[in-house]
Coordinates of C-alpha atoms and ligand atoms in Angstrom, one line a residue:
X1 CA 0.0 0.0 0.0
X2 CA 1.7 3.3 -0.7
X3 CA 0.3 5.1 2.6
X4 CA 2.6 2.7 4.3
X5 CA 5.4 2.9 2.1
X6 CA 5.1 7.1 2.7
X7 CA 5.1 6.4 6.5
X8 CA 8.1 3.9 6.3
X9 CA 10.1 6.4 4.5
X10 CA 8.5 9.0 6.7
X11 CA 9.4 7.1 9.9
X12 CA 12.8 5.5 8.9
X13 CA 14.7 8.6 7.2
X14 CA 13.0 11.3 9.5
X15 CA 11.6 12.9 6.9
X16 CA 8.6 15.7 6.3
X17 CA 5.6 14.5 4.7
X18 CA 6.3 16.3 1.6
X19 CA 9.3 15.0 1.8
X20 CA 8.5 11.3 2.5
X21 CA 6.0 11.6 -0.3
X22 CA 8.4 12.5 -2.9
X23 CA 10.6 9.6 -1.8
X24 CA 8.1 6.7 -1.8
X25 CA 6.7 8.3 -5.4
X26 CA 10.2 7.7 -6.8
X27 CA 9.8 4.5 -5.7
X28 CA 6.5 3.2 -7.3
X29 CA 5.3 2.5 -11.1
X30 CA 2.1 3.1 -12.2
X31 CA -0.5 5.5 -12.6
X32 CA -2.1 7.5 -9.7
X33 CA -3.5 11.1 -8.4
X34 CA -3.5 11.1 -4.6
X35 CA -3.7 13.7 -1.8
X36 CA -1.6 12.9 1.5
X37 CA -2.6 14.0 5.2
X38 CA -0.6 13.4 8.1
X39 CA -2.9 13.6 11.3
X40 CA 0.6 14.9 13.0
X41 CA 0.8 18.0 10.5
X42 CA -3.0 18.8 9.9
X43 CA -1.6 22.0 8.4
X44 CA -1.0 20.7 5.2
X45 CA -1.9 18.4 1.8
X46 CA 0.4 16.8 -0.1
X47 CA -1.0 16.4 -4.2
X48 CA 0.6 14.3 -6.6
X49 CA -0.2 12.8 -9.8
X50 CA 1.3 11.0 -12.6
X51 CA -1.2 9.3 -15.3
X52 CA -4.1 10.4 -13.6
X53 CA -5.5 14.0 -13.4
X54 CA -5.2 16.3 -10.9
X55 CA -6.2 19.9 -10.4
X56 CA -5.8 22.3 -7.7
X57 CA -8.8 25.1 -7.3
X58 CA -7.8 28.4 -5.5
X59 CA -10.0 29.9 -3.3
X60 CA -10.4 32.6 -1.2
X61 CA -8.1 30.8 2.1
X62 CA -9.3 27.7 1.0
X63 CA -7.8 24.9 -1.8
X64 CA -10.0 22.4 -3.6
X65 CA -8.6 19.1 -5.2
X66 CA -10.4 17.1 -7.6
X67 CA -9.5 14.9 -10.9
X68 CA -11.5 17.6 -13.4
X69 CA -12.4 21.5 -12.8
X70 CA -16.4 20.7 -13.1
X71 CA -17.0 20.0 -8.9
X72 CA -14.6 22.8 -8.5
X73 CA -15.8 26.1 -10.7
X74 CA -18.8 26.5 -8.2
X75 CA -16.1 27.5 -5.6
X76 CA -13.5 29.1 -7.5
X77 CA -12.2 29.6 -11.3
X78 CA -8.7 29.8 -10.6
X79 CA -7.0 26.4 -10.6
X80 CA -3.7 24.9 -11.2
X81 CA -3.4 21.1 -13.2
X82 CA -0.4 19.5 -12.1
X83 CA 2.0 18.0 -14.6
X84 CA 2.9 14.1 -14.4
X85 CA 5.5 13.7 -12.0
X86 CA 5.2 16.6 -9.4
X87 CA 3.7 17.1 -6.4
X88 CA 1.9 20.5 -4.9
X89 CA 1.8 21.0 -0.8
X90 CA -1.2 23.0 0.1
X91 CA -0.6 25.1 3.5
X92 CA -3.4 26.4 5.9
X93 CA -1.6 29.7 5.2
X94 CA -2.9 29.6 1.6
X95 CA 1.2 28.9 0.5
X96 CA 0.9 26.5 -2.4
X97 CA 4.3 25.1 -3.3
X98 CA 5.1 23.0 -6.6
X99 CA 7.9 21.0 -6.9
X100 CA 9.0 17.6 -9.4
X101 CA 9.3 14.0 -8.0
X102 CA 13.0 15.2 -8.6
X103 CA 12.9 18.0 -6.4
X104 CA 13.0 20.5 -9.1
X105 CA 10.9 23.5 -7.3
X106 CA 8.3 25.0 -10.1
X107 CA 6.0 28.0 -9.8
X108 CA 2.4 27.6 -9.8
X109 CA 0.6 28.5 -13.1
X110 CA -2.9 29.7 -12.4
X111 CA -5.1 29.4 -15.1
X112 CA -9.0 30.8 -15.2
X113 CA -11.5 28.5 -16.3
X114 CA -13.8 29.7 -18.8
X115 CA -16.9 27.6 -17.4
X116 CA -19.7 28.7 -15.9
X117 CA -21.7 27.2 -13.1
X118 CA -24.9 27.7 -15.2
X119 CA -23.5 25.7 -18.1
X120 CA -23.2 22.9 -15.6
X121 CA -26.9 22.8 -14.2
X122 CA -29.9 21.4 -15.2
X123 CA -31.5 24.7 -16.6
X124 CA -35.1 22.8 -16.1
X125 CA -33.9 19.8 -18.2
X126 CA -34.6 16.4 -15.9
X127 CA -31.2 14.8 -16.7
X128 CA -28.3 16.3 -17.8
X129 CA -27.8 13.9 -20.8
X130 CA -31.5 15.5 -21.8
X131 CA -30.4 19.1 -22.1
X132 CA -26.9 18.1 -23.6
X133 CA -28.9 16.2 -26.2
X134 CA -30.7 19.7 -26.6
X135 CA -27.3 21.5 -26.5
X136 CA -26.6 20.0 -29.4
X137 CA -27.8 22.5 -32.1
X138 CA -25.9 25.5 -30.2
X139 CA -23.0 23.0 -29.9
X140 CA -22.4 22.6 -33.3
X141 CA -23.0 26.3 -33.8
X142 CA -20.1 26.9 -31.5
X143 CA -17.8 24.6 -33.2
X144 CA -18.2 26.0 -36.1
X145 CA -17.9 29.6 -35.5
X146 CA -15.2 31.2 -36.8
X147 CA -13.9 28.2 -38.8
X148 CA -15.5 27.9 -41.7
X149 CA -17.2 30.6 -43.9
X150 CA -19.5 29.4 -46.3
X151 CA -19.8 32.2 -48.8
X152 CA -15.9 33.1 -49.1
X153 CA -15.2 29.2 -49.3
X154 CA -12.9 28.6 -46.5
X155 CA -11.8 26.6 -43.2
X156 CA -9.7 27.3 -40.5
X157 CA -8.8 25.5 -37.6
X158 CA -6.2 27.0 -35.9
X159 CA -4.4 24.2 -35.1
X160 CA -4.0 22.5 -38.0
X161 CA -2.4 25.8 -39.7
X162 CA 0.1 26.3 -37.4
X163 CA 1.3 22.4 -38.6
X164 CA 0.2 23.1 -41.9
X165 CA 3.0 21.0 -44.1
X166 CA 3.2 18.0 -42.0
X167 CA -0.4 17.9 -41.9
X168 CA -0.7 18.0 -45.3
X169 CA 2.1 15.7 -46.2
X170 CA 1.2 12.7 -43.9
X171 CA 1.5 9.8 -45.8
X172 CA -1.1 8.5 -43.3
X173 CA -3.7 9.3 -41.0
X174 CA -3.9 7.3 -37.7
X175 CA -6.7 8.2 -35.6
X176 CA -7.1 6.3 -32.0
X177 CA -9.6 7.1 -29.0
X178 CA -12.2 5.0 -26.9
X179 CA -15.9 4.0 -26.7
X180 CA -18.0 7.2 -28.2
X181 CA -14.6 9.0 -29.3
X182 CA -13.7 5.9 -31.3
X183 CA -17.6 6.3 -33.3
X184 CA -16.3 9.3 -34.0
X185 CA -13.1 8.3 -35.2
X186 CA -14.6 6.0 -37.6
X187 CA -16.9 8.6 -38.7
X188 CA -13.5 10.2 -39.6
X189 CA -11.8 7.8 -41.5
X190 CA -14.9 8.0 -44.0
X191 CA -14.6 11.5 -44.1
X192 CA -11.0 12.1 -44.5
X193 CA -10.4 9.2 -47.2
X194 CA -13.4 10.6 -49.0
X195 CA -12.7 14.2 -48.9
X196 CA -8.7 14.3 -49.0
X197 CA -7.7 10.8 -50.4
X198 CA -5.5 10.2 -47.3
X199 CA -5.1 7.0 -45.7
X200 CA -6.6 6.5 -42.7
X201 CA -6.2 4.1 -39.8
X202 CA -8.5 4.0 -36.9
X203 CA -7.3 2.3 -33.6
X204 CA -8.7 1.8 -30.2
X205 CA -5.9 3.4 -28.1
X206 CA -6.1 -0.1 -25.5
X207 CA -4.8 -1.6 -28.5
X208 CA -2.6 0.5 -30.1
X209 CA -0.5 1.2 -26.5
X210 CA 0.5 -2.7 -26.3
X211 CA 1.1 -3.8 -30.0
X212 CA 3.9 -2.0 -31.2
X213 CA 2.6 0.0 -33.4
X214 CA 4.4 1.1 -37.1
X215 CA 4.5 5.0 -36.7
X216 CA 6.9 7.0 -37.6
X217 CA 7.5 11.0 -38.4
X218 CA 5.3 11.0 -41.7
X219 CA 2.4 10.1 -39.5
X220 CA -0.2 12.4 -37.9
X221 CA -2.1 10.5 -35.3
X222 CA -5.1 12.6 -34.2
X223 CA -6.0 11.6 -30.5
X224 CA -10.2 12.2 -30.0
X225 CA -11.5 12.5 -26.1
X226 CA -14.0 13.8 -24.4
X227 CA -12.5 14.5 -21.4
X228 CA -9.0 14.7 -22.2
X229 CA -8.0 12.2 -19.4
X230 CA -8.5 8.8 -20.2
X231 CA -5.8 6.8 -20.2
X232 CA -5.5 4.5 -23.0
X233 CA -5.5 7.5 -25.3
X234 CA -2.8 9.2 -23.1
X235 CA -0.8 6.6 -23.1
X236 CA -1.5 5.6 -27.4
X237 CA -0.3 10.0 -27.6
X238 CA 2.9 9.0 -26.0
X239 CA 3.9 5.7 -28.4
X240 CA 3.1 7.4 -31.2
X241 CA 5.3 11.1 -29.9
X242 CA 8.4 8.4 -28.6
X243 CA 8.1 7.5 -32.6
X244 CA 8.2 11.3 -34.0
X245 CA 4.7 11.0 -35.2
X246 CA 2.6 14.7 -34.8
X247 CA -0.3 14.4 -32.5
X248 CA -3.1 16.5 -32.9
X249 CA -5.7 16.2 -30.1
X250 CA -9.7 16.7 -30.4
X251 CA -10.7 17.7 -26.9
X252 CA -13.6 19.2 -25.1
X253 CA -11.9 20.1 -21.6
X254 CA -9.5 23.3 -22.2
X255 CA -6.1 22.5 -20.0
X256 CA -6.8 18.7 -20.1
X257 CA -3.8 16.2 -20.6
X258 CA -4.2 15.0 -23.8
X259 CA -4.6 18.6 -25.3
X260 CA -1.1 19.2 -23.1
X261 CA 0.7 16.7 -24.6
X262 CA -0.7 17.0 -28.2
X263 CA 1.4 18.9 -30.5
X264 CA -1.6 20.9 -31.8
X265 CA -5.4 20.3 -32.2
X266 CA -8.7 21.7 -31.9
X267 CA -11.0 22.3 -29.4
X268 CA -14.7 21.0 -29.5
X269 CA -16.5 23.9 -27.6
X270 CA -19.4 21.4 -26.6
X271 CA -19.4 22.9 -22.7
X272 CA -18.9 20.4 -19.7
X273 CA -20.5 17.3 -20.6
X274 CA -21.7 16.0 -17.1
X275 CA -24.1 12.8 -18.7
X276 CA -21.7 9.9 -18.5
X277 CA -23.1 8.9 -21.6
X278 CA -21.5 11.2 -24.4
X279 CA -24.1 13.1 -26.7
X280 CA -23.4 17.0 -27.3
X281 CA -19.5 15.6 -27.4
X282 CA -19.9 13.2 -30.0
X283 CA -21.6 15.7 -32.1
X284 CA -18.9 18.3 -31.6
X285 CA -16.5 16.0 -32.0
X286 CA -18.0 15.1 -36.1
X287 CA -18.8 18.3 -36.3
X288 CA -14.6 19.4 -35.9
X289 CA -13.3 16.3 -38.0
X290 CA -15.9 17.0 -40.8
X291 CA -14.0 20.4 -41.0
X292 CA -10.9 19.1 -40.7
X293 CA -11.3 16.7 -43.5
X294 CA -12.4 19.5 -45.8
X295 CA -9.8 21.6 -44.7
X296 CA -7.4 19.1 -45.5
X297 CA -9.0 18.3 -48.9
X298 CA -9.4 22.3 -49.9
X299 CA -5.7 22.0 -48.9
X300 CA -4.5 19.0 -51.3
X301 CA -6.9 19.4 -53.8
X302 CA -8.9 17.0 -53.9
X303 CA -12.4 18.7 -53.2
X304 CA -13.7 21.4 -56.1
X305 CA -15.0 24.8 -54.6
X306 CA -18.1 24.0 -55.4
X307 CA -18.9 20.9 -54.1
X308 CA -16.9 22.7 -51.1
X309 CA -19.1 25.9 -50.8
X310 CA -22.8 23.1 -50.9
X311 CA -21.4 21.4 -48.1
X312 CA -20.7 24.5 -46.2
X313 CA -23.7 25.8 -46.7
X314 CA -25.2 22.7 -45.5
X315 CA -23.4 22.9 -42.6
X316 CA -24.6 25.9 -41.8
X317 CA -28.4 24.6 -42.1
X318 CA -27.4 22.0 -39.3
X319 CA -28.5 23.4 -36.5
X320 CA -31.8 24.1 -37.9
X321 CA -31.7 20.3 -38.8
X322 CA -30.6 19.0 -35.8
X323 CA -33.2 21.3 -33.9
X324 CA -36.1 19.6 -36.4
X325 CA -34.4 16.2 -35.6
X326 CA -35.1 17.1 -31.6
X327 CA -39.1 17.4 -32.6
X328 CA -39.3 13.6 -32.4
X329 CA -38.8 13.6 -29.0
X330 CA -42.5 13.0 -28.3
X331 CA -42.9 10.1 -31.1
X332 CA -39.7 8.5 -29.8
X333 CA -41.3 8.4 -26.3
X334 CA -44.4 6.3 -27.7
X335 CA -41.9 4.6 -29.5
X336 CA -39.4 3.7 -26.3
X337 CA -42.8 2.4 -24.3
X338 CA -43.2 -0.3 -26.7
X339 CA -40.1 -1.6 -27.1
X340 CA -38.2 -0.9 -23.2
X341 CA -38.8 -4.7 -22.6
X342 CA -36.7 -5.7 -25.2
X343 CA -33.6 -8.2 -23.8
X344 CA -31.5 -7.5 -27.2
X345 CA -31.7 -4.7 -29.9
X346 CA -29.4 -4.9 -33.3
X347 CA -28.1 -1.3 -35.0
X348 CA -27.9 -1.1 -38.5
X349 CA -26.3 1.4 -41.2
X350 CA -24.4 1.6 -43.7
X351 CA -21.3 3.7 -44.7
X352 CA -21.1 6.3 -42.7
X353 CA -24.3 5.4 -41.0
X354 CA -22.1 2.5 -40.2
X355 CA -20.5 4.4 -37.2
X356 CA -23.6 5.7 -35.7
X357 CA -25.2 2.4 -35.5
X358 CA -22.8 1.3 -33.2
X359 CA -23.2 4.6 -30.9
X360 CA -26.7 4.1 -31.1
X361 CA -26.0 0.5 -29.9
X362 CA -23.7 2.1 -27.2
X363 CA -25.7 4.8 -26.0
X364 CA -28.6 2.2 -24.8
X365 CA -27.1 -0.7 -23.6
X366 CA -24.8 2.0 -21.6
X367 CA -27.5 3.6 -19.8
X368 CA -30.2 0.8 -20.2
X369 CA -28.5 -2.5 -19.7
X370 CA -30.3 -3.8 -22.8
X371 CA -27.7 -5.8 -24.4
X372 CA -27.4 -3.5 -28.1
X373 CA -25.1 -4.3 -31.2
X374 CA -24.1 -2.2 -33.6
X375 CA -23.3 -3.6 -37.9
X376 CA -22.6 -2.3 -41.0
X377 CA -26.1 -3.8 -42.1
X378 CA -24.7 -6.0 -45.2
X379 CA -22.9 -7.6 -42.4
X380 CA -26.4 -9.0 -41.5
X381 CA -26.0 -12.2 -43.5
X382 CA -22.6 -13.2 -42.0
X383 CA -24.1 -14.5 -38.7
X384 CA -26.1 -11.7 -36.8
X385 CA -29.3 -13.1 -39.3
X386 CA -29.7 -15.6 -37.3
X387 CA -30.5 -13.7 -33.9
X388 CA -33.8 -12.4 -35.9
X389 CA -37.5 -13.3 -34.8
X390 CA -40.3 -11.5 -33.7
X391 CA -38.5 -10.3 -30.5
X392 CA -35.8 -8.6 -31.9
X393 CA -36.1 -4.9 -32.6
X394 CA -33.9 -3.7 -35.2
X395 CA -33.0 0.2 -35.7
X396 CA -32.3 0.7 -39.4
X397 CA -29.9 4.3 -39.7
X398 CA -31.6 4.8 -43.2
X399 CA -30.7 8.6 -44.2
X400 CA -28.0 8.0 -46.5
X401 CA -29.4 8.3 -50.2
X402 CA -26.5 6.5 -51.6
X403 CA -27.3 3.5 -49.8
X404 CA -31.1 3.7 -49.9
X405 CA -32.1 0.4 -52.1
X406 CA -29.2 -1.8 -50.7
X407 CA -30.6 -1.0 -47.0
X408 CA -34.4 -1.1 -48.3
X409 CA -33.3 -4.8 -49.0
X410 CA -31.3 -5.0 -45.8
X411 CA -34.7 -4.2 -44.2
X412 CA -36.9 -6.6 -46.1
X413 CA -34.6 -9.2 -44.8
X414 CA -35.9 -8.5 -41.5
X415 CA -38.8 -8.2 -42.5
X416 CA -39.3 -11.5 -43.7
X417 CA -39.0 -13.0 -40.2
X418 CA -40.7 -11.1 -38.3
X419 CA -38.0 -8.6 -36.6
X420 CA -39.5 -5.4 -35.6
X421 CA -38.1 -2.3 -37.8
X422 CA -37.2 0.9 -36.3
X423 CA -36.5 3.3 -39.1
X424 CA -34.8 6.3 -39.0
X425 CA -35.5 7.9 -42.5
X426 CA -35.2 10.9 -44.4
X427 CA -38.9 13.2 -44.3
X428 CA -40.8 12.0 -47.1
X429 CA -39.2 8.3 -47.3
X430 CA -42.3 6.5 -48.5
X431 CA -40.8 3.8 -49.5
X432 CA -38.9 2.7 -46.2
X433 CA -42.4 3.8 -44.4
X434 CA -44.4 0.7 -46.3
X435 CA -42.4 -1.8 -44.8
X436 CA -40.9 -0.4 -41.6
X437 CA -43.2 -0.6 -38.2
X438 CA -42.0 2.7 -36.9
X439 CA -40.8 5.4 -39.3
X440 CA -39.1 8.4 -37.2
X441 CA -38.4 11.2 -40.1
X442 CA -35.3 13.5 -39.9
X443 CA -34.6 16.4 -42.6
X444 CA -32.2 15.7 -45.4
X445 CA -28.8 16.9 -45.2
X446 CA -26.0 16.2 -47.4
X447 CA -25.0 12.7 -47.5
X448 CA -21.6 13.6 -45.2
X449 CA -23.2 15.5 -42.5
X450 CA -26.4 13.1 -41.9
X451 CA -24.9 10.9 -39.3
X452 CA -24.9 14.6 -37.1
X453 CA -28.9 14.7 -37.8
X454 CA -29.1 10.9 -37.8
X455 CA -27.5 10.3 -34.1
X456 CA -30.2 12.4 -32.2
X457 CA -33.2 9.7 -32.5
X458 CA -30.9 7.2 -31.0
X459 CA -29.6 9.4 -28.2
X460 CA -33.3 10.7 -27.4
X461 CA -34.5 6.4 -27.9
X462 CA -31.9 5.6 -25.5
X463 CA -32.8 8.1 -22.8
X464 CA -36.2 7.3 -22.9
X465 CA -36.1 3.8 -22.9
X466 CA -33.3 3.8 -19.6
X467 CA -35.7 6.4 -17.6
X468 CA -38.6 3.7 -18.1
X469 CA -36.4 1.2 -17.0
X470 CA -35.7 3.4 -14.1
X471 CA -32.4 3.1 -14.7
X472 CA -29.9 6.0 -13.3
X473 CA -29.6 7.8 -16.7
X474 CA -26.7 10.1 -16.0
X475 CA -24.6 8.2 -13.9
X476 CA -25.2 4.4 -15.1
X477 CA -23.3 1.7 -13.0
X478 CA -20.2 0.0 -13.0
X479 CA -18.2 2.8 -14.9
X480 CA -17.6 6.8 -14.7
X481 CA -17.0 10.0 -16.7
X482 CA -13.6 10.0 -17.3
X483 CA -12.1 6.3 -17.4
X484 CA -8.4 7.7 -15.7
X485 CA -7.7 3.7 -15.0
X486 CA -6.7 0.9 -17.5
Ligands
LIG1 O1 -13.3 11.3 -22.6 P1 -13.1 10.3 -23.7 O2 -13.8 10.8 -24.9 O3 -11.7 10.0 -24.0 O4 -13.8 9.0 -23.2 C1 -13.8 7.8 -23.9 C2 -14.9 6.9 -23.5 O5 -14.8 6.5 -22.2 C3 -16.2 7.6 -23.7 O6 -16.4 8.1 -25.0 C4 -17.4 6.7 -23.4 O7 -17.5 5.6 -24.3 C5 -18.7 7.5 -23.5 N1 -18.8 8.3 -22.3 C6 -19.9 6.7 -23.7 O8 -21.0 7.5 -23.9

């Protein structure tokens, strides 16, 4: 245990507690964030971290430490994140002193947190997943202002200029991130391949951290999270920088670790996300990588001004779309009594609707504990067929044109024994609406931004069907926020 190791080396070399701490931290591997008392010096903490996060608020005689700034803004916006590997020793007296694990002293950089405590309440909504499902058209807004202008036919993301020729010269895309982030990622490698002909690799980052991975300098690995913490995808960001690759991290939480140790990136501007379950994230997220990909394409070429100016202009229209797709709330309800006894629900889509089947699979059997499964829906005949009978509902992600009689087909498979189809459709799908049993309709977007219109049924199916099931929708059990662990 390393509260006895601390005391040992506390006891045996005479040491301070600040001191003793250090010592025994030298001493241990591993990931932690703790905070030390010694009931013979009640005068002080003793913080330290390495793998895990740790921030310091600083109030007024008072200090607050927590693992993210969200418990702490309500008390103070001034906070300090300690780096890996150092310690901070908070005194009564309001001293705050920083020093390294190899007693290199530091001074304290205070940041201010741009978060307000009203972004982080309920503002009337039930459950925060709710409003941040509602968030969502703002969200988007805010990602994309000042990035993109539709009319002069241009992106910019900061962070990708500042890298510009590396960026543009990767011989590869490598993109790795977890659970929700990981959706997105694959959302990405459609995108990017698509729009700018670059190869892309997606990875989940507990994979990519123990398999040796081929990276080298010509490769830009792009690191998505949430949270910024989690520790697969902090440790995938420091593989892939030990092998000279340039990391560009998608994060929501300003100050976080990832976006510290990325070399450049973008931020998603979706506010605190408190739900456990990721929605206004995720959307932020797609949002950011769609612009990315088209900045990259407008960039190499590979995307005319044209088509370039309909999808920004399309992308401006989203919110609008997004807001319309919120209108089913009350038809999903009906829709979530029906089918909340369910044991098992299969997710289908294909091509880029691919992706968001399997975070609509995620997003209920994450806050319902109905066992979900997401497939690209071709893949139905390979094996998952079989699960299909009058029990089973399926949710068909039918918005993409392209794809519209191969999934028509897809869905008359099901049909033909008995599954019940769920149907997410574009407005005016007639054709989908003759053989599905429910139909929710979602405004037409351009084939590349639907799965930002598409995703909002699931969320809002999800959320119903888990608050019928009285489950505990924004904190489900067994797992947290921000997985700091392995
Ligand atoms: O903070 P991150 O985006 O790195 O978190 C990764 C996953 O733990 C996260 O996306 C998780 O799958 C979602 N909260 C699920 O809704």
């Amino acid at each position: 245990m390393l509260v006895n190791l601390i005391e040992d080396v506390q006891i045996e070399d005479k040491l301070s507690l600040e001191e003793a701490v250090r010592v025994a931290l030298n001493e241990v591997i591993g990931a932690y964030a703790i905070v030390v008392i010694d009931r013979r010096e009640p005068d002080k903490l003793v913080a330290a971290r390495k793998g895990s996060p740790l921030v310091i608020g600083i109030g007024k005689g008072e200090f607050y430490v927590a693992s993210d700034a969200s418990p702490i803004i309500e008390y103070t916006k001034n906070v300090v994140y300690l780096n890996d590997e150092e310690f901070a020793v908070l005194n009564r007296n309001g001293q705050l002193d920083i020093k390294t694990l190899g007693n290199i002293t530091k001074s304290p950089y205070i940041q201010k947190l741009e978060m307000d405590l009203e972004k982080i309440e309920k503002s009337g909504y039930e459950h925060f997943m709710l409003k941040e499902i509602y968030e969502q058209p703002q969200v988007i807004l805010d990602c994309m202002r000042g990035r993109m202008n539709a009319e002069q036919g241009w992106i910019r993301l900061g962070g990708i200029n500042e890298f510009a020729s590396r960026i543009n010269n990767a011989k590869r895309i490598i993109i790795t991130a977890c659970g929700t982030s990981w959706h997105s990622a694959l959302l990405a490698e459609y995108l990017i391949e698509e729009l700018a002909r670059v190869p892309v690799e997606v990875e989940y980052a507990s994979e990519f951290r123990y398999r040796n991975p081929i990276v080298n300098e010509k490769d830009v690995v792009i690191a998505i999270s949430q949270s910024g913490e989690t520790a697969d995808t902090l440790a995938a960001i420091e593989i892939a920088k030990e092998r000279q690759a340039l990391i560009y991290g998608i994060c929501n939480v300003i100050g976080s670790s990832i976006a510290r140790a990325s070399h450049a990136g973008s931020y998603t501007h979706a506010g605190p996300e408190i739900g456990v379950a990721s929605t206004k994230a995720f959307t932020a997220q797609v949002t950011i990588l769609t612009l990315l990909a088209l900045q990259l394409a407008q960039s190499k070429g590979t995307v005319s001004m044209t088509r370039l100016r309909t999808i920004l202009y399309e992308m401006e229209l989203l919110p609008e779309k997004v807001r319309a797709a919120l209108k089913t709330d009350s038809q999903i309800r009906d829709i979530a009594a029906k089918y909340k006894d369910a044991a098992n629900f299969l997710y289908l889509g294909r091509g880029l609707n691919f992706p968001i089947a399997l975070e609509g699979a995620l997003k209920l059997k994450e806050i319902s504990y109905i066992h979900a499964e997401g497939y690209p829906a071709a893949e139905m005949k390979h094996g998952p067929i079989a699960l299909i009978d009058e029990n089973m509902p399926v949710v068909f992600i039918a918005t993409n044109a392209s794809a519209h009689e191969k999934i028509v087909s897809n869905i008359q498979e099901v049909k033909a024994r008995k599954g019940k189809i769920i149907a997410i459709v574009n407005e005016g799908d007639t054709v989908i609406r003759g053989l599905a049993d429910e139909v929710i309709e979602v405004p037409e977007t351009d084939e590349i931004l639907s799965p930002l219109v598409s995703i909002v049924p699931l969320q809002l199916l999800s959320y119903h069907i888990a608050l019928m099931r009285g489950c505990n929708v924004d904190q489900p059990r067994n797992w947290q926020k921000s997985v700091t662990v392995e």
